[in-house]
mmCIF file of C-alpha atoms and ligand atoms in Angstrom:
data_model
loop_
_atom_site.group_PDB
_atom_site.id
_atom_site.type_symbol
_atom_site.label_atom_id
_atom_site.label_comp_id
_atom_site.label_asym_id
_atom_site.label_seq_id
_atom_site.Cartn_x
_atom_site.Cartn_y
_atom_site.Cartn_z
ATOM 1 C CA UNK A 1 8.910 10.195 5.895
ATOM 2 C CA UNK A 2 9.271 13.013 3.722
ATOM 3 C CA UNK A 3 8.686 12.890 -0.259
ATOM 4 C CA UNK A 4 8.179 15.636 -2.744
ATOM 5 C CA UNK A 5 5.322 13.998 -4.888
ATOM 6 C CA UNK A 6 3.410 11.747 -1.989
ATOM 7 C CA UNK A 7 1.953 12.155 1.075
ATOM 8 C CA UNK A 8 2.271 9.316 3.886
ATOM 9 C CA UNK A 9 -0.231 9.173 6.666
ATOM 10 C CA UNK A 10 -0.368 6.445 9.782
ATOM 11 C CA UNK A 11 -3.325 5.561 11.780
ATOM 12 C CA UNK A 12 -1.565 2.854 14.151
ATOM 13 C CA UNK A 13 -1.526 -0.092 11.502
ATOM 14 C CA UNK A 14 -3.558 1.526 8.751
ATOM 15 C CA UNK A 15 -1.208 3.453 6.205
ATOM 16 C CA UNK A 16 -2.846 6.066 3.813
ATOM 17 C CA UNK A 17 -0.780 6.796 0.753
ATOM 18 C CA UNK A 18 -1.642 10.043 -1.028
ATOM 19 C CA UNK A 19 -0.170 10.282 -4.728
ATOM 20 C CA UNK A 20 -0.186 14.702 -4.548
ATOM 21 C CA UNK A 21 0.624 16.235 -7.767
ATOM 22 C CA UNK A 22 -2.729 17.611 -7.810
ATOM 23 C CA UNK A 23 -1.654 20.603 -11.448
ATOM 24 C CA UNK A 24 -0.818 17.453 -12.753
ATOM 25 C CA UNK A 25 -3.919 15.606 -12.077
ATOM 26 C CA UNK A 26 -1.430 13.015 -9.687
ATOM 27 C CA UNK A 27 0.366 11.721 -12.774
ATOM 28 C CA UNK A 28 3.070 9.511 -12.287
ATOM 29 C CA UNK A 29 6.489 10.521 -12.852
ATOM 30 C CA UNK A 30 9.869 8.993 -12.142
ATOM 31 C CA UNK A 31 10.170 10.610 -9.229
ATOM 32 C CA UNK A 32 6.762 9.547 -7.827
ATOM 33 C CA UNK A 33 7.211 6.126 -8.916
ATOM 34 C CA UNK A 34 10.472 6.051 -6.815
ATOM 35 C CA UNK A 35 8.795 7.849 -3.771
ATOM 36 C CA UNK A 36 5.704 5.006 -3.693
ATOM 37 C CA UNK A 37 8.297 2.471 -4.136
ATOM 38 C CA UNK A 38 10.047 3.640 -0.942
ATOM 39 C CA UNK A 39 7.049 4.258 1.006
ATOM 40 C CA UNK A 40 5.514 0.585 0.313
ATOM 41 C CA UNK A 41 8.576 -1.174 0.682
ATOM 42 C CA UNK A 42 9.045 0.973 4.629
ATOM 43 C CA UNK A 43 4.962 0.283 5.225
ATOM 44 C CA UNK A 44 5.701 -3.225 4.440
ATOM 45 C CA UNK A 45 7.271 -3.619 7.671
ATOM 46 C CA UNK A 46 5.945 -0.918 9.571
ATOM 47 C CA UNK A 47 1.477 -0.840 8.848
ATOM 48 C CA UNK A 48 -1.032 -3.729 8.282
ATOM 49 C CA UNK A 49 -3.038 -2.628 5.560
ATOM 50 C CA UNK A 50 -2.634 0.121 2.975
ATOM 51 C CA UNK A 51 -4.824 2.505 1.116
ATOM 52 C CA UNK A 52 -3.591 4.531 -1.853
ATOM 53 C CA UNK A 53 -5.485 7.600 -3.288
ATOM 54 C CA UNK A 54 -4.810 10.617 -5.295
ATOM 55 C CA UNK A 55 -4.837 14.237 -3.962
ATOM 56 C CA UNK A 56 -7.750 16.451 -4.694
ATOM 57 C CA UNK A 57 -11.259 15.605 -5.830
ATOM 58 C CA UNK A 58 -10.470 15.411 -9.265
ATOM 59 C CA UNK A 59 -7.845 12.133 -10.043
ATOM 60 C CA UNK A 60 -6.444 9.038 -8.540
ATOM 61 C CA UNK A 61 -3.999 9.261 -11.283
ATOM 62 C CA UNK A 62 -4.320 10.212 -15.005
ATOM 63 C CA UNK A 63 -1.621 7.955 -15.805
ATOM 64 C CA UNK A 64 2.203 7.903 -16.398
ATOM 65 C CA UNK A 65 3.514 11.342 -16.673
ATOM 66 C CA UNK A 66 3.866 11.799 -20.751
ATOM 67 C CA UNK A 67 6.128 14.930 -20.470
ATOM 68 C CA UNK A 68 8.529 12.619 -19.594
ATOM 69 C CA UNK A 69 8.263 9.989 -22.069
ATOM 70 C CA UNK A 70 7.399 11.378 -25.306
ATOM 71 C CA UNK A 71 10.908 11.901 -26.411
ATOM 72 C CA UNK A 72 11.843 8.363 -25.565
ATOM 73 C CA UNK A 73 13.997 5.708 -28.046
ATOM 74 C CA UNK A 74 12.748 2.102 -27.763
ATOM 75 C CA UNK A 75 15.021 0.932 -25.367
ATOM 76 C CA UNK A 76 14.593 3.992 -22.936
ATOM 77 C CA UNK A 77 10.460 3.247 -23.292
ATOM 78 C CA UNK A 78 11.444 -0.761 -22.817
ATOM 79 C CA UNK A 79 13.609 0.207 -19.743
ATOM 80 C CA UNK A 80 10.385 2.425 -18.257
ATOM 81 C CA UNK A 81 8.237 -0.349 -18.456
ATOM 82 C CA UNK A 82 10.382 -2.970 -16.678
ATOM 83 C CA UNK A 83 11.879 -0.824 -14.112
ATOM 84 C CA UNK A 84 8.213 0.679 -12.886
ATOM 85 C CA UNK A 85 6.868 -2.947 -13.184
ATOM 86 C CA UNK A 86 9.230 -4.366 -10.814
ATOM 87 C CA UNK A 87 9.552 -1.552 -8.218
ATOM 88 C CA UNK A 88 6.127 -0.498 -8.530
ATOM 89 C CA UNK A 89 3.169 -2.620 -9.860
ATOM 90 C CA UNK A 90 5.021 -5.751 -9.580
ATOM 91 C CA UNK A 91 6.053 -4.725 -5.935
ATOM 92 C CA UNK A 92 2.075 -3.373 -4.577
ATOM 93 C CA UNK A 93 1.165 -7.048 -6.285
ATOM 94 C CA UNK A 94 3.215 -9.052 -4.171
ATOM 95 C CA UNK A 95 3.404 -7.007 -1.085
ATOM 96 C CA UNK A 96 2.547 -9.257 1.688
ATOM 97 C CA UNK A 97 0.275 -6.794 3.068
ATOM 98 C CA UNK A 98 -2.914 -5.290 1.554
ATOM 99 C CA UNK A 99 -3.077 -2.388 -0.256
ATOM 100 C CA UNK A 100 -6.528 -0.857 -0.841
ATOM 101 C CA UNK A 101 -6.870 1.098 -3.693
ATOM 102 C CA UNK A 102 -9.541 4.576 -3.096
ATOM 103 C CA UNK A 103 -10.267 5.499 -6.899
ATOM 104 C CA UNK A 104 -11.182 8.902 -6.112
ATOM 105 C CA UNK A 105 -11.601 10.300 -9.691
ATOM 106 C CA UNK A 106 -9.426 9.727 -13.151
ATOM 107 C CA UNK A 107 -7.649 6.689 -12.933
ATOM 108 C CA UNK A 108 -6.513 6.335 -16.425
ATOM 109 C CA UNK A 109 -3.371 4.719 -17.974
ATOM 110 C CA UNK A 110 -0.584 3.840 -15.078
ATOM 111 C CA UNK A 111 -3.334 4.984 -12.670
ATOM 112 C CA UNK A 112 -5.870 2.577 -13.726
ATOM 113 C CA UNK A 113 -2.564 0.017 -13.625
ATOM 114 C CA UNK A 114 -1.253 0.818 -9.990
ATOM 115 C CA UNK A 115 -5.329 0.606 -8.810
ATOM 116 C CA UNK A 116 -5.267 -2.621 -10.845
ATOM 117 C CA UNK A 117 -1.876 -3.679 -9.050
ATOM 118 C CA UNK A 118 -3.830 -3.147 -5.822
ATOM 119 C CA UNK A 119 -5.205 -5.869 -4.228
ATOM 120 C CA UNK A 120 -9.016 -4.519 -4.186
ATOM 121 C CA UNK A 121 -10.633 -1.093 -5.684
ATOM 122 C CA UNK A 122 -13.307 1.100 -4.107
ATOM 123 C CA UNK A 123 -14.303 3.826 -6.377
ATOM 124 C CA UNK A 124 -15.858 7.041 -5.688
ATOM 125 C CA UNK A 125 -19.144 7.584 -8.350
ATOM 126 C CA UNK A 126 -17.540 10.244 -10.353
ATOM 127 C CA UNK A 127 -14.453 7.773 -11.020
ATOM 128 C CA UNK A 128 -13.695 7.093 -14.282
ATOM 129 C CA UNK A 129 -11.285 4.568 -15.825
ATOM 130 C CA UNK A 130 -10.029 3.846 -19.000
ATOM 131 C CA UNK A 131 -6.480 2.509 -20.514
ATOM 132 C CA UNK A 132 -6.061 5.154 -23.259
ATOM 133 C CA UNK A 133 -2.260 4.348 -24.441
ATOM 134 C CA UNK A 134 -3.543 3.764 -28.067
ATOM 135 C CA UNK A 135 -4.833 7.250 -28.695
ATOM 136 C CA UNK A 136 -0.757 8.377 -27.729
ATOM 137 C CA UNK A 137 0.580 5.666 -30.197
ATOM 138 C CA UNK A 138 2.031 3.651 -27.311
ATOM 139 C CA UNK A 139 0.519 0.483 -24.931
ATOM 140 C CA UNK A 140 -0.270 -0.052 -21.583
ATOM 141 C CA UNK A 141 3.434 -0.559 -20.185
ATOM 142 C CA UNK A 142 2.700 -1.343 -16.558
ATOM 143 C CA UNK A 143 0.793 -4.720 -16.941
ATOM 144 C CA UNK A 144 -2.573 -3.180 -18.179
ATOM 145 C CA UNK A 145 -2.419 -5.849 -20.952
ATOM 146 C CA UNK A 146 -2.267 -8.748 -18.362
ATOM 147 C CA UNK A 147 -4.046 -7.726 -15.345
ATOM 148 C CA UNK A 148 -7.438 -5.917 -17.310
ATOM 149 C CA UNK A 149 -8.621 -9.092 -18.835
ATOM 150 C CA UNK A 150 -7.679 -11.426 -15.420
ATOM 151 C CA UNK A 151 -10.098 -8.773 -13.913
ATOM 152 C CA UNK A 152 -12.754 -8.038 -16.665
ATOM 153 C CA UNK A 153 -12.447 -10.623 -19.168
ATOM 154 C CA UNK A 154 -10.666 -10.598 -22.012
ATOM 155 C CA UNK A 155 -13.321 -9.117 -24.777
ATOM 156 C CA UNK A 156 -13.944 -6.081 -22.535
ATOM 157 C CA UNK A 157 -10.453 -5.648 -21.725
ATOM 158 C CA UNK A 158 -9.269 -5.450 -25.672
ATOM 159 C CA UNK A 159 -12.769 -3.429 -26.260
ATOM 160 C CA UNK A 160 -11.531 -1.167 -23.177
ATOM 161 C CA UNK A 161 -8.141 -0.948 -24.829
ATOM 162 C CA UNK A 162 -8.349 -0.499 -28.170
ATOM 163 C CA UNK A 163 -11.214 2.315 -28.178
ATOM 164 C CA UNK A 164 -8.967 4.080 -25.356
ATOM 165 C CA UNK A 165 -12.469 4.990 -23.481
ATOM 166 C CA UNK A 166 -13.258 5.494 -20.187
ATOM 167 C CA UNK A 167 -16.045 3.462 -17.939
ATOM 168 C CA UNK A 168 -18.000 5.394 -15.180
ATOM 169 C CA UNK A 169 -17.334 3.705 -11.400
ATOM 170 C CA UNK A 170 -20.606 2.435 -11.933
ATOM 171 C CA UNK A 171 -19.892 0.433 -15.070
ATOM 172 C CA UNK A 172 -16.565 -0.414 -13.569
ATOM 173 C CA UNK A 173 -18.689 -2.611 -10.927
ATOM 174 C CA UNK A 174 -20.461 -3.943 -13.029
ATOM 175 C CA UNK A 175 -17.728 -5.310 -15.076
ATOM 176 C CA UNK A 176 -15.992 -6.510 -11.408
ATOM 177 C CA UNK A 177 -12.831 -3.764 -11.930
ATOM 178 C CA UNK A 178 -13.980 -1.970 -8.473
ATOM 179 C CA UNK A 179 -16.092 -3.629 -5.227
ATOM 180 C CA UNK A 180 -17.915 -0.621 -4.683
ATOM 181 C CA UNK A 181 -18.815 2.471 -5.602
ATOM 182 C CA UNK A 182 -19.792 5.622 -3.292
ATOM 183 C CA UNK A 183 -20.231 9.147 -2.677
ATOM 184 C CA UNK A 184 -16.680 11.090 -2.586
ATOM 185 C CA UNK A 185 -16.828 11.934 1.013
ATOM 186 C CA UNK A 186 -17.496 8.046 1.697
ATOM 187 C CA UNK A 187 -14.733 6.749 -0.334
ATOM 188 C CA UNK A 188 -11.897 6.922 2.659
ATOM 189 C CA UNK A 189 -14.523 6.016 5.259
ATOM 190 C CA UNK A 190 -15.058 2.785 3.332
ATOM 191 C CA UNK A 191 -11.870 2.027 3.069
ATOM 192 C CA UNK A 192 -10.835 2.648 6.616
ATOM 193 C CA UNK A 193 -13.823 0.106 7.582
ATOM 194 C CA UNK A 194 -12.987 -2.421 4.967
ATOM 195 C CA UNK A 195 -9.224 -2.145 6.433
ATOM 196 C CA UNK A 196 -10.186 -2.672 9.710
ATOM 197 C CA UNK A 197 -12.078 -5.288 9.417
ATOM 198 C CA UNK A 198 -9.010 -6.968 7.583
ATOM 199 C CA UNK A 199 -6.753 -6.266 10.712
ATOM 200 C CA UNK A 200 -9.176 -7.798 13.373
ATOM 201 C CA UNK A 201 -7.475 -10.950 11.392
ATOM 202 C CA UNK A 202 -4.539 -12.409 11.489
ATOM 203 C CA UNK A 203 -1.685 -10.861 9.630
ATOM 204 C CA UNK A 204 0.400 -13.960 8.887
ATOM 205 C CA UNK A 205 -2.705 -15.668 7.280
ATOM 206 C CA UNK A 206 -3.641 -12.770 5.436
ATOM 207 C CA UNK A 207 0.103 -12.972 3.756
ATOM 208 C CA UNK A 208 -0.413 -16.226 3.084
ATOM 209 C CA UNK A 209 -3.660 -15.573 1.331
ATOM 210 C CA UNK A 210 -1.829 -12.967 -0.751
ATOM 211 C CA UNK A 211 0.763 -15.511 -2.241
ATOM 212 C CA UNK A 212 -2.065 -18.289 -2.837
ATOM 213 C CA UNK A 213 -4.498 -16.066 -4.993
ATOM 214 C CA UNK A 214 -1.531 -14.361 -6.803
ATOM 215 C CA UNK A 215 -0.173 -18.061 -7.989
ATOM 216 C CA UNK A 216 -3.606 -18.486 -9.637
ATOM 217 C CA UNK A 217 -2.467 -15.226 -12.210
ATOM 218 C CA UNK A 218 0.928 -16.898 -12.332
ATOM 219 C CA UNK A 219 2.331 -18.659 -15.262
ATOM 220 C CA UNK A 220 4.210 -22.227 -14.610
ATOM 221 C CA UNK A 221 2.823 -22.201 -10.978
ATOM 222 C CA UNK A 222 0.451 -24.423 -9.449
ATOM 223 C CA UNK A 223 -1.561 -22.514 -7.431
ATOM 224 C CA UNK A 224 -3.475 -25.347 -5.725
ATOM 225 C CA UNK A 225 -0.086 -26.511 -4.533
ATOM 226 C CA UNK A 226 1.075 -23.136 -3.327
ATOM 227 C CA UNK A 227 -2.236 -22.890 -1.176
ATOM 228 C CA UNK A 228 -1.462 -26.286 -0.134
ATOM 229 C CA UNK A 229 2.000 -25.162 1.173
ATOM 230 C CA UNK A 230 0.915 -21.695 2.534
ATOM 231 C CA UNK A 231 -2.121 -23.889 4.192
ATOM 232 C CA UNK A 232 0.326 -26.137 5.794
ATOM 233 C CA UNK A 233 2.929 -23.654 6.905
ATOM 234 C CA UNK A 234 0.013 -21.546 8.995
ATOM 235 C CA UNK A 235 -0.169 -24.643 11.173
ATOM 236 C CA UNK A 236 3.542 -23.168 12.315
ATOM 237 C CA UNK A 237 2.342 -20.163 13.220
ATOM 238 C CA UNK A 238 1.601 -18.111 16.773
ATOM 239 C CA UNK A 239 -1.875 -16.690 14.588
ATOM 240 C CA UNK A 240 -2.773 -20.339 14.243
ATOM 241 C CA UNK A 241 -2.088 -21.451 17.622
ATOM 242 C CA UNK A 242 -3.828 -17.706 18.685
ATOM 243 C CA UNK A 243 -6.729 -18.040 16.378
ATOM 244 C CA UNK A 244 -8.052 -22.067 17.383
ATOM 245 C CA UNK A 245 -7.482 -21.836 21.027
ATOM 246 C CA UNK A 246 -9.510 -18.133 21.493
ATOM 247 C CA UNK A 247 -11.902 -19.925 19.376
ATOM 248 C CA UNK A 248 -11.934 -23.021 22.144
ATOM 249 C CA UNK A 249 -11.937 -20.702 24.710
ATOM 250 C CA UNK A 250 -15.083 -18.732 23.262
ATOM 251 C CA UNK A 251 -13.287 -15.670 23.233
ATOM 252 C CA UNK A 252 -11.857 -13.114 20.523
ATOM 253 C CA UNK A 253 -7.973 -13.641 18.863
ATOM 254 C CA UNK A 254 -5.618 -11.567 19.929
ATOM 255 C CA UNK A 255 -2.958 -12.154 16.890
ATOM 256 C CA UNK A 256 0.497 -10.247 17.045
HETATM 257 N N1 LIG B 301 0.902 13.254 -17.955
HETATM 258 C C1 LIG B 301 1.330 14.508 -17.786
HETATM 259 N N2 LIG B 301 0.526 15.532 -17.477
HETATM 260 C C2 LIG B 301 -0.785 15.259 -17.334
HETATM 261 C C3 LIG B 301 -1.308 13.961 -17.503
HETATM 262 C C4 LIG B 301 -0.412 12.924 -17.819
HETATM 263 N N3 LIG B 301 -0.805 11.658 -17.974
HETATM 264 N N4 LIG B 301 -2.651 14.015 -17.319
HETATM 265 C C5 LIG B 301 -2.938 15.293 -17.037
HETATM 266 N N5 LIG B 301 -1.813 16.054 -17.045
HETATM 267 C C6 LIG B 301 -1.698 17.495 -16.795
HETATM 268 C C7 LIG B 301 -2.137 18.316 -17.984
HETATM 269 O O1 LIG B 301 -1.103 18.404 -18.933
HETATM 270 C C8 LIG B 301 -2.448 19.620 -17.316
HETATM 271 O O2 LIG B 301 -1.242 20.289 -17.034
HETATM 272 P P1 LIG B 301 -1.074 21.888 -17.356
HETATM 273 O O3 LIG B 301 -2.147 22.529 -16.533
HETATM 274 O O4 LIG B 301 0.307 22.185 -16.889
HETATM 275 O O5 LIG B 301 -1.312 22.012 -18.819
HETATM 276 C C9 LIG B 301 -3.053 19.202 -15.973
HETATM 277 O O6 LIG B 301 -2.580 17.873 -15.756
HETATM 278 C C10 LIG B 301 -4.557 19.180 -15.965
HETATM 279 O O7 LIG B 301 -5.012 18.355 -17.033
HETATM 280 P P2 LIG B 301 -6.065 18.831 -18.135
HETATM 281 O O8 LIG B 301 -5.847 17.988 -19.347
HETATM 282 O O9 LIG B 301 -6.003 20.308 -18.324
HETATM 283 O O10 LIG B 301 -7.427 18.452 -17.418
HETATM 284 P P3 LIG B 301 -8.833 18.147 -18.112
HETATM 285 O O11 LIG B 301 -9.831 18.105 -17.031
HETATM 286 O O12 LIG B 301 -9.057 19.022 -19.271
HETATM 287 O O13 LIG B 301 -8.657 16.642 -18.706
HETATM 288 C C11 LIG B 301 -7.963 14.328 -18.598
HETATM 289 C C12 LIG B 301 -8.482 15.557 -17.822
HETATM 290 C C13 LIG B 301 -7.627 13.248 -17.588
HETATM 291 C C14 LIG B 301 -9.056 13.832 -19.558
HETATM 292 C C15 LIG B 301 -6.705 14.714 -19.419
HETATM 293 O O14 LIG B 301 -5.792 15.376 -18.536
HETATM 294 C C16 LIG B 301 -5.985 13.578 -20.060
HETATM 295 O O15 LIG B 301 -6.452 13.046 -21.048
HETATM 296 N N6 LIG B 301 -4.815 13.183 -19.498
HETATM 297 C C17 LIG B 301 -3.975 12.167 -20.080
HETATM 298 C C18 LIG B 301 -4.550 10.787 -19.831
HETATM 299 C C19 LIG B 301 -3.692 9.708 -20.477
HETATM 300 O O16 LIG B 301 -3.593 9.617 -21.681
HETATM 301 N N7 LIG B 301 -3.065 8.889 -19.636
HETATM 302 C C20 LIG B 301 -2.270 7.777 -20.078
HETATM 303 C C21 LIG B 301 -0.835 8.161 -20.166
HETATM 304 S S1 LIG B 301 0.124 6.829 -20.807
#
């Protein structure tokens, strides 16, 4: 695959996204936004787990490209939020495969949003994160509003929002918005162990896991009776069949 703004790299089932706009600490323009929604919806089918990270040691993202925006009218700025919620944070959310998101530096504004998108964070220690749309006279437009208090609470999430501050990595695990933090070299290794460790499972399940915790965020769903459907509908599957009988047999799955 070849993109002007990301970088796409496959290790058998692992996929390692690299967001490279590296002058422009990795911010996110149209065209980049476009590119990652390509790339996840082809890895999708094609990898098993995901990681995303920014180019260079200095940003995962420092947010939404604001050369493009700042000229906007209030439908154009309406229209950006929508259409990058649905093919981009919207999309990484719902993917039925994980993506892993390697905060390697900045993740501010959209950046902190697509790592929030991401199904897990692992930050490296000179991450830091912050939402800082109020100091520009604008809000978080890519579900900062709604996914920073699900994972922080909701005081520290307006706190977070309306200073427009950043948090170190450290202070991001302590408030639960990344799993771990670690040296900069470490960061990828991490992940890469963390993903494999997800694909000695199986792959169906995993999907199913996916839809079940997402229902909990989701209004007018019951999530205990999604689980209880996604639960019921493994019982139909090869994995499930796979996973009980090696476990009969004393020996170790070997899912599809
Ligand atoms: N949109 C567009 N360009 C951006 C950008 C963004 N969100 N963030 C950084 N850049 C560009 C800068 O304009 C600069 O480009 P230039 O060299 O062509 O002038 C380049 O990236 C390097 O950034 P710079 O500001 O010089 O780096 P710094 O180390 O002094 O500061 C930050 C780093 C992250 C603190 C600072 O870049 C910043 O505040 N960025 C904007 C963060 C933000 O508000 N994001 C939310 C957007 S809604």
């Amino acid at each position: 695959m070849n993109f002007e703004n990301i970088l796409v790299e496959q290790k058998d089932n692992l996929a390692i996204i690299t967001i490279n706009r590296p002058s422009k600490l990795n911010a996110l323009n149209k065209t980049t936004i476009e590119e990652l929604h390509e790339a996840f919806k082809y890895l999708e089918e094609n990898a098993k787990v995901i990681i995303i990270t920014g180019s260079g040691e200095k940003a995962f993202v420092a947010g939404a490209d604001i050369s493009e925006f700042a000229d906007y009218s209030i439908e154009e700025g309406a229209e950006l939020a929508r259409k990058g919620q649905e093919i981009l944070f919207n999309f990484v959310q719902n993917l039925s495969i994980p993506v892993i998101a390697a905060v390697n530096g900045f993740a501010l504004g959209g950046g902190l949003e697509l790592a929030m998108a991401s199904h897990f964070r692992v930050a490296s220690s000179n991450a830091k994160m912050g939402l800082p749309e109020v100091s520009l006279g604008v809000i978080p437009g890519y579900g900062g509003t709604q996914r920073l208090p699900q994972l922080v609470r909701k005081g520290k999430a307006m706190e977070m929002i309306m200073t427009a501050g950043m948090i170190s990595a450290e202070e991001a695990k302590d408030w639960g918005l990344v799993n771990y933090v670690v040296e900069q070299e470490e960061l990828l290794p991490l992940c890469e162990k963390l993903a494999n460790k997800i694909m000695r499972n199986s792959s169906v399940a995993i999907s199913a896991v996916i839809k079940s915790v997402n229902a909990n965020f989701e209004t007018n769903v019951n999530g205990f009776n999604v689980e209880i459907e996604q639960f019921g509908e493994s019982f139909g599957t090869n994995d499930f069949k796979e996973g009980t009988t090696a476990f009969l047999e004393k020996r170790k799955p070997n899912f599809e």
